[in-house]
Amino acid sequence: MNRLGSTLVPAATLAVLMLAALSGCATRIPPGLELDTPRAAWSAFRQHYCVRPEGKGLRVRASLYYSRTKPAKRTNRTLISLWGDFNGPMRLDVSASIGTLLAHIREDRSGLLVFYPEDQKAYAHKNSVLGATRLGMPFPFSLSDLAHALAGDFSDLAPRRYATAEVVGETYVYTFSSGLTRRIVLDRLGRPVLLEGLTSRSQDARQWSFSIDRYEDAPAGQVPLADKLTLSLDNGERGVLHIKSRELMLAPWPTRSLTLELPEDIVPIRLDNGYTDETIGDIPVIHEDKQ
């Protein structure tokens, strides 16, 4: 930002806040405006990044770099295709860089279903978050939540009100007294750069972090979206998503496009019904190149 812009921004921010106070409602803050208080940045975040996408669904193609340290060090590079309806099922296909399909995944209200064509095995879990982490996918929240975030909507991950707010360097840090998300960091433009929280409300819940980086340029008046997203769990699992393409769908996906049909002789193994052995390799991890 040039010197003139830097001089005018605080005054513009003050004017926005004064108008909001006088009107009793949130005045629209233009995207790209540098904000000089945590309150103003939070208002911009809620207006720009906690809004339902305009489309009915989306389609995203990305590369995923996965790494873990326990029970053994492992790194994997794969390609993913995510598609589905914002208010319906989500599908995710994982493939090797040479195009070989490694896994087909479907999430809906009944939970998660994963099919490995090479092993001819399928797994199911009523909790999509726990099922995904059990299968070596460090998604600390549902595919639906991830899809919304990829479309720039963090409303299901961000509480409406924060408990505390402080300035840390060039960022604003907010904490929350309830909900699974415990901490959110925004930059001076009100864009999310880090979210932290828990996978569930249970005592053995895992901690997760979700960093958002490399915001692409957007036309004036439009909200920029990030090209790089990193998801991490406290057990050392980490997945880095590099977005290759992102498309909002104006109409819902055809039902057939969101189904996951298993071969007739395949019965899903229930991961939520006494199947607890995670360390001897009985549960496959999606992979391409082991290191």
XYZ file of C-alpha atoms in Angstrom:
291
model
C 0.000 0.000 0.000
C 1.347 3.457 -0.825
C 2.067 6.204 1.698
C -1.113 8.130 0.911
C -3.261 5.011 1.344
C -1.627 4.230 4.689
C -2.458 7.735 5.922
C -6.113 7.580 4.960
C -6.922 4.064 6.108
C -7.216 4.696 9.885
C -9.614 7.578 9.234
C -11.691 5.386 6.927
C -11.777 2.644 9.533
C -12.855 5.101 12.224
C -15.633 6.389 9.986
C -16.856 2.842 9.365
C -17.000 2.094 13.078
C -18.755 5.377 13.882
C -21.401 4.680 11.253
C -21.897 1.181 12.622
C -22.310 2.504 16.158
C -24.770 5.196 15.099
C -26.879 2.886 12.941
C -26.861 -0.022 15.373
C -25.893 -2.491 12.650
C -22.793 -3.600 10.793
C -21.849 -1.184 8.021
C -20.411 -2.822 4.935
C -16.598 -2.793 4.928
C -15.073 -3.004 1.427
C -12.703 -5.955 0.811
C -9.032 -4.998 0.861
C -9.391 -2.185 3.393
C -6.617 -2.237 5.992
C -8.175 -2.146 9.462
C -6.543 -0.741 12.564
C -8.603 -2.325 15.366
C -9.535 -5.942 16.230
C -13.201 -4.975 16.247
C -13.093 -3.609 12.712
C -11.130 -6.626 11.427
C -13.613 -9.035 13.017
C -16.526 -7.185 11.436
C -14.853 -7.422 8.015
C -14.146 -11.128 8.551
C -17.783 -11.839 9.436
C -19.009 -9.882 6.402
C -16.601 -11.351 3.855
C -15.631 -14.824 5.098
C -18.706 -15.985 7.045
C -21.186 -15.758 4.178
C -22.751 -18.691 2.376
C -21.378 -19.173 -1.162
C -23.534 -17.933 -4.002
C -23.489 -21.277 -5.802
C -25.263 -24.524 -4.926
C -22.073 -26.578 -4.878
C -18.472 -26.613 -5.998
C -15.711 -28.539 -7.703
C -12.096 -28.263 -6.560
C -8.928 -29.895 -7.856
C -5.826 -29.753 -5.707
C -2.599 -31.488 -4.824
C -2.204 -32.877 -1.301
C 1.115 -33.355 0.441
C 0.551 -35.552 3.507
C 3.072 -36.283 6.239
C 3.073 -37.959 9.623
C 5.611 -38.984 12.263
C 3.766 -41.742 14.185
C 3.621 -44.721 14.287
C 6.231 -44.401 11.513
C 7.443 -41.478 9.441
C 5.604 -41.232 6.155
C 5.092 -38.721 3.366
C 2.618 -38.970 0.499
C 1.905 -36.875 -2.562
C -1.489 -37.224 -4.176
C -4.035 -35.375 -6.287
C -7.576 -34.834 -5.058
C -10.878 -33.921 -6.653
C -13.567 -32.620 -4.305
C -17.096 -31.995 -5.488
C -20.597 -31.854 -4.087
C -23.460 -29.705 -2.853
C -23.051 -27.260 -0.003
C -26.243 -28.597 1.582
C -25.833 -32.207 0.487
C -23.353 -35.049 -0.035
C -19.685 -34.438 -0.757
C -17.409 -36.648 -2.845
C -13.627 -36.840 -2.810
C -11.415 -38.883 -5.122
C -7.727 -39.368 -4.383
C -5.319 -40.367 -7.139
C -1.588 -40.803 -7.688
C 0.290 -38.333 -9.856
C 0.239 -40.862 -12.703
C -3.565 -40.899 -12.566
C -4.182 -44.172 -10.714
C -7.228 -43.852 -8.457
C -6.330 -44.657 -4.852
C -9.558 -43.964 -2.974
C -13.180 -42.958 -3.450
C -14.775 -41.091 -0.549
C -18.341 -40.010 0.138
C -19.684 -37.974 3.037
C -23.322 -37.396 3.850
C -25.493 -37.121 6.957
C -24.973 -40.802 7.757
C -21.194 -40.395 7.954
C -18.160 -41.325 5.871
C -17.708 -44.118 3.320
C -14.279 -44.846 1.819
C -13.476 -47.406 -0.882
C -9.940 -48.478 -1.855
C -10.162 -50.005 -5.359
C -6.665 -51.544 -5.251
C -7.334 -53.391 -1.973
C -11.008 -53.959 -2.756
C -11.913 -52.865 0.767
C -14.330 -50.273 2.094
C -14.552 -48.551 5.466
C -17.355 -46.604 7.112
C -17.676 -44.366 10.153
C -20.699 -42.460 11.426
C -18.419 -39.548 12.360
C -16.780 -38.236 9.203
C -14.017 -36.410 11.104
C -12.943 -39.427 13.144
C -13.274 -41.703 10.131
C -11.058 -39.484 7.985
C -8.324 -39.178 10.610
C -8.394 -42.948 11.200
C -7.709 -43.437 7.495
C -4.736 -41.107 7.288
C -6.496 -37.972 6.100
C -5.754 -35.034 8.439
C -9.107 -33.309 7.943
C -9.942 -31.896 11.402
C -13.505 -31.199 10.306
C -16.002 -32.561 7.815
C -15.610 -32.484 4.034
C -18.599 -30.147 3.968
C -16.828 -27.703 6.286
C -13.697 -27.999 4.155
C -15.675 -27.353 0.974
C -17.222 -24.224 2.475
C -13.787 -23.001 3.581
C -12.370 -23.586 0.094
C -15.201 -21.410 -1.213
C -14.319 -18.687 1.323
C -17.044 -19.454 3.887
C -15.833 -20.080 7.452
C -19.215 -19.546 9.123
C -19.454 -23.145 10.393
C -15.981 -22.918 11.954
C -16.070 -19.408 13.404
C -18.215 -18.530 16.447
C -20.195 -15.339 16.021
C -18.672 -13.658 19.078
C -15.189 -13.788 20.530
C -14.236 -13.811 24.214
C -10.959 -11.914 23.896
C -9.126 -10.026 21.166
C -5.588 -8.690 21.051
C -3.045 -7.290 18.638
C -0.086 -9.588 17.994
C 2.416 -8.077 15.570
C 0.596 -7.432 12.298
C -2.323 -9.730 13.175
C -5.401 -9.809 15.384
C -5.885 -12.853 17.631
C -9.308 -13.913 18.954
C -10.176 -16.590 21.510
C -13.532 -18.229 22.226
C -15.124 -19.629 25.363
C -17.339 -22.208 23.645
C -17.434 -24.330 20.516
C -14.759 -26.486 18.899
C -12.824 -23.563 17.412
C -10.721 -22.025 20.187
C -8.572 -19.442 18.386
C -8.691 -17.435 15.147
C -5.975 -15.182 13.731
C -6.823 -12.491 11.168
C -4.525 -10.232 9.186
C -4.945 -6.471 8.930
C -7.377 -6.916 6.017
C -9.700 -9.099 8.069
C -8.668 -12.271 6.228
C -8.307 -15.533 8.182
C -4.747 -16.813 8.351
C -5.058 -19.395 11.154
C -7.804 -21.305 12.958
C -7.195 -23.677 15.878
C -9.552 -25.977 17.717
C -10.598 -29.483 18.792
C -11.944 -32.394 16.740
C -14.701 -33.148 19.284
C -15.952 -32.337 22.769
C -14.602 -35.569 24.268
C -11.659 -35.634 26.680
C -9.437 -37.434 24.178
C -10.186 -34.997 21.360
C -7.306 -34.063 19.091
C -6.180 -30.499 18.599
C -6.066 -29.158 15.064
C -4.780 -26.099 13.251
C -5.851 -24.786 9.864
C -3.611 -22.177 8.231
C -4.690 -20.220 5.158
C -2.073 -18.720 2.892
C -1.325 -17.290 -0.562
C -4.432 -15.208 -1.114
C -4.936 -14.676 -4.822
C -5.696 -11.285 -6.314
C -9.388 -10.542 -6.751
C -11.244 -7.909 -8.781
C -12.205 -4.744 -6.921
C -15.092 -5.360 -4.528
C -14.655 -9.135 -4.518
C -13.281 -11.267 -1.698
C -9.900 -12.931 -2.394
C -9.561 -16.671 -1.779
C -6.501 -18.609 -0.661
C -4.538 -20.967 -2.899
C -2.769 -22.830 -0.077
C -4.351 -24.413 2.992
C -2.539 -26.472 5.616
C -4.331 -28.804 8.019
C -2.468 -30.231 11.008
C -3.246 -32.478 13.974
C -1.399 -32.570 17.283
C -0.182 -36.128 16.635
C 2.075 -34.928 13.823
C -0.255 -35.548 10.874
C -0.184 -32.737 8.343
C -1.751 -32.116 4.966
C -0.924 -29.231 2.623
C -3.482 -28.435 -0.058
C -2.390 -26.494 -3.145
C -5.487 -25.425 -5.073
C -5.233 -25.972 -8.818
C -8.790 -25.057 -9.822
C -11.976 -23.987 -8.029
C -15.426 -23.657 -9.538
C -18.781 -22.739 -7.996
C -21.736 -24.639 -9.435
C -24.932 -22.698 -10.168
C -27.146 -25.803 -9.942
C -27.013 -28.828 -7.605
C -25.035 -31.839 -8.767
C -27.042 -34.712 -10.303
C -27.684 -37.419 -7.718
C -25.740 -39.981 -9.705
C -22.632 -37.781 -9.648
C -22.569 -37.909 -5.846
C -23.183 -41.628 -5.305
C -20.481 -44.120 -4.382
C -21.450 -47.603 -5.510
C -19.443 -50.495 -4.078
C -18.868 -53.816 -5.827
C -21.559 -56.333 -4.863
C -19.214 -58.477 -2.777
C -17.770 -55.571 -0.748
C -19.173 -54.973 2.744
C -17.795 -51.852 4.502
C -15.771 -52.443 7.656
C -17.213 -50.346 10.473
C -14.527 -48.221 12.083
C -16.983 -47.087 14.763
C -17.887 -50.569 15.990
C -15.015 -51.988 18.003
C -12.369 -51.704 15.271
C -9.574 -50.017 17.196
C -6.236 -51.353 15.936
C -4.603 -48.333 14.280
C -0.929 -49.199 14.530
C -0.273 -52.528 12.776
C -1.194 -51.424 9.266
C -4.586 -53.122 8.962
C -6.161 -49.782 8.098
C -4.627 -48.514 4.846
C -3.337 -44.997 4.494
C -3.897 -43.241 1.189
C -0.475 -42.940 -0.388
C 1.519 -42.580 -3.551
C 5.215 -42.295 -2.754
C 6.398 -43.555 0.627
C 9.564 -42.042 2.023
